[in-house]
């Protein structure tokens, strides 16, 4: 798989670590990032995984023309079967020849909420401010909508009275690491079937 990450890279690290297990059915071919100071770069170097910095442009949350074609080309030359968005903070357009077109049904994202609640940025803060008692994470296939594709796995965590964004975020992140590695494993074993909005085989 190819992993796209914009920041710290803890989901990427959890996955790279899991891939070291010989019985795990997937491996990371390369990391791509839009952020030259992403922690994910150091993690890739530590695991001996090839990494590439993509010039995504100045527009926050979007990829400049050409950036997505570069990502597609790198995914294809790495012969990736799966693309994992692990904290990649730019939206992919559903355009002909784009990543979602070339890797239809093979792009997965991890999001720090129980979707469809709290899409978009700062999901952990949204959950706290809303006052939910149960928060969590979702791993889902990516389609043209933002955080709206068919859900593969979800994992719930409690919200405690004394939680702040950091403590809740840390609890959700642990759940993310488990969910993302499990989703990749299920995908790699060919167990997942998308039927409409539902993902079966989990
Ligand atoms: C994770 O919480 C991930 O769910 C979130 O960014 C964080 C990346 O952490 N992604 C999104 O919010 C995407 N909408 P990491 O760099 O330590 O893996």
PDB file of C-alpha atoms and ligand atoms in Angstrom:
ATOM      1  CA  UNK A   1       0.000   0.000   0.000  1.00  0.00           C
ATOM      2  CA  UNK A   2       0.931   3.642  -0.292  1.00  0.00           C
ATOM      3  CA  UNK A   3       0.293   5.851   2.728  1.00  0.00           C
ATOM      4  CA  UNK A   4      -0.532   9.563   2.544  1.00  0.00           C
ATOM      5  CA  UNK A   5       0.000  11.529   5.755  1.00  0.00           C
ATOM      6  CA  UNK A   6       0.262  15.226   6.580  1.00  0.00           C
ATOM      7  CA  UNK A   7       1.394  15.222  10.194  1.00  0.00           C
ATOM      8  CA  UNK A   8       2.562  13.286  13.212  1.00  0.00           C
ATOM      9  CA  UNK A   9       2.129   9.897  11.543  1.00  0.00           C
ATOM     10  CA  UNK A  10       1.131   7.747  14.504  1.00  0.00           C
ATOM     11  CA  UNK A  11      -1.364   5.741  12.422  1.00  0.00           C
ATOM     12  CA  UNK A  12       1.329   5.241   9.802  1.00  0.00           C
ATOM     13  CA  UNK A  13       3.745   4.077  12.502  1.00  0.00           C
ATOM     14  CA  UNK A  14       1.214   1.618  13.950  1.00  0.00           C
ATOM     15  CA  UNK A  15       0.731   0.167  10.499  1.00  0.00           C
ATOM     16  CA  UNK A  16       4.423   0.040   9.580  1.00  0.00           C
ATOM     17  CA  UNK A  17       5.055  -1.769  12.848  1.00  0.00           C
ATOM     18  CA  UNK A  18       2.274  -4.282  12.202  1.00  0.00           C
ATOM     19  CA  UNK A  19       3.648  -4.899   8.704  1.00  0.00           C
ATOM     20  CA  UNK A  20       6.907  -6.118  10.225  1.00  0.00           C
ATOM     21  CA  UNK A  21       5.051  -9.200  11.386  1.00  0.00           C
ATOM     22  CA  UNK A  22       5.651 -11.809   8.692  1.00  0.00           C
ATOM     23  CA  UNK A  23       2.114 -13.119   8.930  1.00  0.00           C
ATOM     24  CA  UNK A  24       0.612  -9.692   8.204  1.00  0.00           C
ATOM     25  CA  UNK A  25      -0.681  -9.709   4.607  1.00  0.00           C
ATOM     26  CA  UNK A  26       0.335  -6.175   3.591  1.00  0.00           C
ATOM     27  CA  UNK A  27       3.371  -3.947   3.342  1.00  0.00           C
ATOM     28  CA  UNK A  28       3.956  -0.232   2.967  1.00  0.00           C
ATOM     29  CA  UNK A  29       5.524   0.534  -0.407  1.00  0.00           C
ATOM     30  CA  UNK A  30       5.910   4.261   0.168  1.00  0.00           C
ATOM     31  CA  UNK A  31       4.828   7.275   2.159  1.00  0.00           C
ATOM     32  CA  UNK A  32       3.772  10.515   0.559  1.00  0.00           C
ATOM     33  CA  UNK A  33       3.345  13.750   2.432  1.00  0.00           C
ATOM     34  CA  UNK A  34       2.387  17.327   1.605  1.00  0.00           C
ATOM     35  CA  UNK A  35       4.256  18.671   4.655  1.00  0.00           C
ATOM     36  CA  UNK A  36       8.033  18.839   4.824  1.00  0.00           C
ATOM     37  CA  UNK A  37       7.966  18.888   8.641  1.00  0.00           C
ATOM     38  CA  UNK A  38       5.592  15.933   9.006  1.00  0.00           C
ATOM     39  CA  UNK A  39       6.642  13.499  11.737  1.00  0.00           C
ATOM     40  CA  UNK A  40       5.641  10.771   9.290  1.00  0.00           C
ATOM     41  CA  UNK A  41       8.849  11.423   7.295  1.00  0.00           C
ATOM     42  CA  UNK A  42      11.083  10.503  10.225  1.00  0.00           C
ATOM     43  CA  UNK A  43       8.978   7.419  10.861  1.00  0.00           C
ATOM     44  CA  UNK A  44       9.334   6.331   7.219  1.00  0.00           C
ATOM     45  CA  UNK A  45      13.092   6.828   7.386  1.00  0.00           C
ATOM     46  CA  UNK A  46      13.235   4.806  10.616  1.00  0.00           C
ATOM     47  CA  UNK A  47      11.415   1.904   8.980  1.00  0.00           C
ATOM     48  CA  UNK A  48      13.415   2.175   5.761  1.00  0.00           C
ATOM     49  CA  UNK A  49      10.280   3.066   3.800  1.00  0.00           C
ATOM     50  CA  UNK A  50      10.640   5.266   0.699  1.00  0.00           C
ATOM     51  CA  UNK A  51       9.017   8.669   1.155  1.00  0.00           C
ATOM     52  CA  UNK A  52       8.192  11.561  -1.142  1.00  0.00           C
ATOM     53  CA  UNK A  53       7.303  15.155  -0.471  1.00  0.00           C
ATOM     54  CA  UNK A  54       4.495  16.291  -2.772  1.00  0.00           C
ATOM     55  CA  UNK A  55       4.222  20.007  -3.518  1.00  0.00           C
ATOM     56  CA  UNK A  56       0.495  20.315  -2.817  1.00  0.00           C
ATOM     57  CA  UNK A  57       0.324  24.110  -3.107  1.00  0.00           C
ATOM     58  CA  UNK A  58      -0.731  26.907  -0.804  1.00  0.00           C
ATOM     59  CA  UNK A  59      -4.475  26.353  -0.780  1.00  0.00           C
ATOM     60  CA  UNK A  60      -5.369  24.733   2.554  1.00  0.00           C
ATOM     61  CA  UNK A  61      -7.236  21.472   2.295  1.00  0.00           C
ATOM     62  CA  UNK A  62      -6.839  21.191  -1.485  1.00  0.00           C
ATOM     63  CA  UNK A  63      -4.252  19.812  -3.886  1.00  0.00           C
ATOM     64  CA  UNK A  64      -2.914  22.118  -6.574  1.00  0.00           C
ATOM     65  CA  UNK A  65      -3.196  20.951 -10.179  1.00  0.00           C
ATOM     66  CA  UNK A  66      -0.494  18.398 -10.897  1.00  0.00           C
ATOM     67  CA  UNK A  67      -0.061  17.307  -7.277  1.00  0.00           C
ATOM     68  CA  UNK A  68      -2.690  14.606  -7.518  1.00  0.00           C
ATOM     69  CA  UNK A  69      -1.265  13.312 -10.811  1.00  0.00           C
ATOM     70  CA  UNK A  70       2.106  13.036  -9.099  1.00  0.00           C
ATOM     71  CA  UNK A  71       0.512  11.029  -6.279  1.00  0.00           C
ATOM     72  CA  UNK A  72      -1.252   8.761  -8.797  1.00  0.00           C
ATOM     73  CA  UNK A  73       1.980   8.214 -10.727  1.00  0.00           C
ATOM     74  CA  UNK A  74       3.900   7.353  -7.575  1.00  0.00           C
ATOM     75  CA  UNK A  75       1.190   4.972  -6.367  1.00  0.00           C
ATOM     76  CA  UNK A  76       1.193   3.263  -9.755  1.00  0.00           C
ATOM     77  CA  UNK A  77       4.957   2.980  -9.964  1.00  0.00           C
ATOM     78  CA  UNK A  78       5.029   1.573  -6.413  1.00  0.00           C
ATOM     79  CA  UNK A  79       2.407  -0.922  -7.687  1.00  0.00           C
ATOM     80  CA  UNK A  80       0.210  -0.153  -4.717  1.00  0.00           C
ATOM     81  CA  UNK A  81      -3.066  -2.058  -4.408  1.00  0.00           C
ATOM     82  CA  UNK A  82      -4.335   0.103  -1.589  1.00  0.00           C
ATOM     83  CA  UNK A  83      -3.977   3.776  -0.672  1.00  0.00           C
ATOM     84  CA  UNK A  84      -4.307   4.698   2.979  1.00  0.00           C
ATOM     85  CA  UNK A  85      -5.041   8.255   4.033  1.00  0.00           C
ATOM     86  CA  UNK A  86      -3.600   8.440   7.539  1.00  0.00           C
ATOM     87  CA  UNK A  87      -4.152  12.014   8.643  1.00  0.00           C
ATOM     88  CA  UNK A  88      -3.897  13.377   5.095  1.00  0.00           C
ATOM     89  CA  UNK A  89      -5.472  16.809   5.330  1.00  0.00           C
ATOM     90  CA  UNK A  90      -6.209  17.522   1.661  1.00  0.00           C
ATOM     91  CA  UNK A  91      -9.377  16.647  -0.212  1.00  0.00           C
ATOM     92  CA  UNK A  92      -9.149  14.392  -3.256  1.00  0.00           C
ATOM     93  CA  UNK A  93     -11.324  15.436  -6.186  1.00  0.00           C
ATOM     94  CA  UNK A  94     -13.315  12.749  -7.958  1.00  0.00           C
ATOM     95  CA  UNK A  95     -11.929  13.674 -11.385  1.00  0.00           C
ATOM     96  CA  UNK A  96     -11.076  11.419 -14.349  1.00  0.00           C
ATOM     97  CA  UNK A  97      -7.529  10.128 -13.932  1.00  0.00           C
ATOM     98  CA  UNK A  98      -7.440  11.222 -10.281  1.00  0.00           C
ATOM     99  CA  UNK A  99      -6.596   8.992  -7.349  1.00  0.00           C
ATOM    100  CA  UNK A 100     -10.230   8.067  -6.623  1.00  0.00           C
ATOM    101  CA  UNK A 101     -10.779   7.219 -10.282  1.00  0.00           C
ATOM    102  CA  UNK A 102      -7.606   5.144 -10.729  1.00  0.00           C
ATOM    103  CA  UNK A 103      -7.910   3.421  -7.345  1.00  0.00           C
ATOM    104  CA  UNK A 104     -11.689   3.115  -7.096  1.00  0.00           C
ATOM    105  CA  UNK A 105     -12.692   1.151  -4.005  1.00  0.00           C
ATOM    106  CA  UNK A 106      -9.061   0.990  -2.941  1.00  0.00           C
ATOM    107  CA  UNK A 107      -8.628   4.250  -1.020  1.00  0.00           C
ATOM    108  CA  UNK A 108      -9.200   4.091   2.739  1.00  0.00           C
ATOM    109  CA  UNK A 109      -9.323   6.916   5.294  1.00  0.00           C
ATOM    110  CA  UNK A 110      -9.234   6.995   9.063  1.00  0.00           C
ATOM    111  CA  UNK A 111     -11.331   9.644  10.788  1.00  0.00           C
ATOM    112  CA  UNK A 112     -11.479  10.471  14.518  1.00  0.00           C
ATOM    113  CA  UNK A 113     -15.246  10.268  15.003  1.00  0.00           C
ATOM    114  CA  UNK A 114     -18.111   7.828  14.769  1.00  0.00           C
ATOM    115  CA  UNK A 115     -19.287   8.862  11.311  1.00  0.00           C
ATOM    116  CA  UNK A 116     -21.595  10.312  10.118  1.00  0.00           C
ATOM    117  CA  UNK A 117     -21.165  12.492  13.229  1.00  0.00           C
ATOM    118  CA  UNK A 118     -18.491  15.168  13.275  1.00  0.00           C
ATOM    119  CA  UNK A 119     -17.122  15.171   9.759  1.00  0.00           C
ATOM    120  CA  UNK A 120     -14.305  17.484   8.741  1.00  0.00           C
ATOM    121  CA  UNK A 121     -11.732  19.151  10.932  1.00  0.00           C
ATOM    122  CA  UNK A 122     -11.388  18.986  14.730  1.00  0.00           C
ATOM    123  CA  UNK A 123     -13.739  16.037  15.130  1.00  0.00           C
ATOM    124  CA  UNK A 124     -12.601  15.424  18.714  1.00  0.00           C
ATOM    125  CA  UNK A 125     -13.433  19.027  19.683  1.00  0.00           C
ATOM    126  CA  UNK A 126     -16.775  18.798  17.874  1.00  0.00           C
ATOM    127  CA  UNK A 127     -17.611  15.668  19.927  1.00  0.00           C
ATOM    128  CA  UNK A 128     -16.695  17.327  23.231  1.00  0.00           C
ATOM    129  CA  UNK A 129     -18.581  20.509  22.407  1.00  0.00           C
ATOM    130  CA  UNK A 130     -21.652  18.569  21.359  1.00  0.00           C
ATOM    131  CA  UNK A 131     -21.565  16.677  24.632  1.00  0.00           C
ATOM    132  CA  UNK A 132     -21.677  13.113  23.358  1.00  0.00           C
ATOM    133  CA  UNK A 133     -20.936  10.386  25.914  1.00  0.00           C
ATOM    134  CA  UNK A 134     -19.469   7.995  23.379  1.00  0.00           C
ATOM    135  CA  UNK A 135     -16.878   9.066  20.798  1.00  0.00           C
ATOM    136  CA  UNK A 136     -14.620   6.985  18.593  1.00  0.00           C
ATOM    137  CA  UNK A 137     -13.138   6.504  15.167  1.00  0.00           C
ATOM    138  CA  UNK A 138     -14.141   5.234  11.743  1.00  0.00           C
ATOM    139  CA  UNK A 139     -12.172   3.645   8.933  1.00  0.00           C
ATOM    140  CA  UNK A 140     -13.976   4.027   5.635  1.00  0.00           C
ATOM    141  CA  UNK A 141     -13.585   3.792   1.883  1.00  0.00           C
ATOM    142  CA  UNK A 142     -13.115   7.203   0.319  1.00  0.00           C
ATOM    143  CA  UNK A 143     -15.524   8.511  -2.287  1.00  0.00           C
ATOM    144  CA  UNK A 144     -16.149  11.987  -3.649  1.00  0.00           C
ATOM    145  CA  UNK A 145     -17.831  13.134  -0.438  1.00  0.00           C
ATOM    146  CA  UNK A 146     -15.874  14.397   2.560  1.00  0.00           C
ATOM    147  CA  UNK A 147     -15.684  11.670   5.230  1.00  0.00           C
ATOM    148  CA  UNK A 148     -18.759  10.088   3.664  1.00  0.00           C
ATOM    149  CA  UNK A 149     -17.735   6.816   1.985  1.00  0.00           C
ATOM    150  CA  UNK A 150     -18.828   3.305   3.053  1.00  0.00           C
ATOM    151  CA  UNK A 151     -17.714   2.481   6.593  1.00  0.00           C
ATOM    152  CA  UNK A 152     -15.421  -0.518   7.112  1.00  0.00           C
ATOM    153  CA  UNK A 153     -14.906  -0.435  10.875  1.00  0.00           C
ATOM    154  CA  UNK A 154     -15.814   1.760  13.797  1.00  0.00           C
ATOM    155  CA  UNK A 155     -14.571   1.695  17.348  1.00  0.00           C
ATOM    156  CA  UNK A 156     -16.209   3.505  20.269  1.00  0.00           C
ATOM    157  CA  UNK A 157     -14.513   5.041  23.302  1.00  0.00           C
ATOM    158  CA  UNK A 158     -16.150   6.673  26.346  1.00  0.00           C
ATOM    159  CA  UNK A 159     -16.065  10.419  26.918  1.00  0.00           C
ATOM    160  CA  UNK A 160     -15.147  11.131  30.552  1.00  0.00           C
ATOM    161  CA  UNK A 161     -16.227  14.144  32.615  1.00  0.00           C
ATOM    162  CA  UNK A 162     -12.675  15.449  32.904  1.00  0.00           C
ATOM    163  CA  UNK A 163     -11.769  14.970  29.229  1.00  0.00           C
ATOM    164  CA  UNK A 164     -10.279  17.754  27.182  1.00  0.00           C
ATOM    165  CA  UNK A 165      -9.462  17.610  23.473  1.00  0.00           C
ATOM    166  CA  UNK A 166      -6.032  16.106  24.204  1.00  0.00           C
ATOM    167  CA  UNK A 167      -7.154  13.320  26.533  1.00  0.00           C
ATOM    168  CA  UNK A 168     -10.143  12.366  24.384  1.00  0.00           C
ATOM    169  CA  UNK A 169      -8.002  12.602  21.245  1.00  0.00           C
ATOM    170  CA  UNK A 170      -5.399  10.263  22.756  1.00  0.00           C
ATOM    171  CA  UNK A 171      -8.064   7.686  23.659  1.00  0.00           C
ATOM    172  CA  UNK A 172      -9.540   7.881  20.159  1.00  0.00           C
ATOM    173  CA  UNK A 173      -6.076   7.619  18.601  1.00  0.00           C
ATOM    174  CA  UNK A 174      -5.397   4.291  20.319  1.00  0.00           C
ATOM    175  CA  UNK A 175      -8.653   2.998  18.854  1.00  0.00           C
ATOM    176  CA  UNK A 176      -7.626   4.357  15.436  1.00  0.00           C
ATOM    177  CA  UNK A 177      -4.360   2.428  15.469  1.00  0.00           C
ATOM    178  CA  UNK A 178      -6.176  -0.848  16.092  1.00  0.00           C
ATOM    179  CA  UNK A 179      -8.972  -0.134  13.614  1.00  0.00           C
ATOM    180  CA  UNK A 180      -6.718   0.991  10.785  1.00  0.00           C
ATOM    181  CA  UNK A 181      -4.431  -2.044  11.005  1.00  0.00           C
ATOM    182  CA  UNK A 182      -7.440  -4.376  11.162  1.00  0.00           C
ATOM    183  CA  UNK A 183      -9.101  -2.702   8.161  1.00  0.00           C
ATOM    184  CA  UNK A 184      -5.909  -3.002   6.103  1.00  0.00           C
ATOM    185  CA  UNK A 185      -5.616  -6.655   7.087  1.00  0.00           C
ATOM    186  CA  UNK A 186      -9.220  -7.386   6.044  1.00  0.00           C
ATOM    187  CA  UNK A 187      -8.720  -5.553   2.748  1.00  0.00           C
ATOM    188  CA  UNK A 188      -5.449  -7.375   2.030  1.00  0.00           C
ATOM    189  CA  UNK A 189      -7.063 -10.746   2.734  1.00  0.00           C
ATOM    190  CA  UNK A 190      -9.754  -9.879   0.194  1.00  0.00           C
ATOM    191  CA  UNK A 191     -12.481 -10.156   2.807  1.00  0.00           C
ATOM    192  CA  UNK A 192     -14.222  -6.817   2.254  1.00  0.00           C
ATOM    193  CA  UNK A 193     -17.216  -6.471  -0.075  1.00  0.00           C
ATOM    194  CA  UNK A 194     -18.867  -3.136  -0.781  1.00  0.00           C
ATOM    195  CA  UNK A 195     -22.646  -3.392  -1.298  1.00  0.00           C
ATOM    196  CA  UNK A 196     -24.112   0.067  -1.691  1.00  0.00           C
ATOM    197  CA  UNK A 197     -23.318   1.929   1.489  1.00  0.00           C
ATOM    198  CA  UNK A 198     -22.488  -1.236   3.410  1.00  0.00           C
ATOM    199  CA  UNK A 199     -19.129  -2.944   3.698  1.00  0.00           C
ATOM    200  CA  UNK A 200     -19.551  -6.649   4.405  1.00  0.00           C
ATOM    201  CA  UNK A 201     -16.992  -9.175   5.571  1.00  0.00           C
ATOM    202  CA  UNK A 202     -15.827  -7.456   8.740  1.00  0.00           C
TER     203      UNK A 202
HETATM  204  C1  LIG B   1      -5.830  11.159  13.222  1.00  0.00           C
HETATM  205  O1  LIG B   1      -6.591  11.406  14.379  1.00  0.00           O
HETATM  206  C2  LIG B   1      -6.746  10.984  12.019  1.00  0.00           C
HETATM  207  O2  LIG B   1      -7.937  10.318  12.316  1.00  0.00           O
HETATM  208  C3  LIG B   1      -7.012  12.426  11.679  1.00  0.00           C
HETATM  209  O3  LIG B   1      -5.752  13.053  11.797  1.00  0.00           O
HETATM  210  C4  LIG B   1      -5.032  12.391  12.823  1.00  0.00           C
HETATM  211  C5  LIG B   1      -3.668  12.007  12.298  1.00  0.00           C
HETATM  212  O4  LIG B   1      -2.882  11.489  13.335  1.00  0.00           O
HETATM  213  N1  LIG B   1      -7.545  12.564  10.353  1.00  0.00           N
HETATM  214  C6  LIG B   1      -8.512  13.424  10.054  1.00  0.00           C
HETATM  215  O5  LIG B   1      -8.995  14.189  10.861  1.00  0.00           O
HETATM  216  C7  LIG B   1      -8.956  13.397   8.604  1.00  0.00           C
HETATM  217  N2  LIG B   1     -10.254  13.983   8.478  1.00  0.00           N
HETATM  218  P1  LIG B   1      -1.546  10.741  13.028  1.00  0.00           P
HETATM  219  O6  LIG B   1      -0.757  11.673  12.084  1.00  0.00           O
HETATM  220  O7  LIG B   1      -0.864  10.602  14.348  1.00  0.00           O
HETATM  221  O8  LIG B   1      -1.869   9.433  12.380  1.00  0.00           O
END
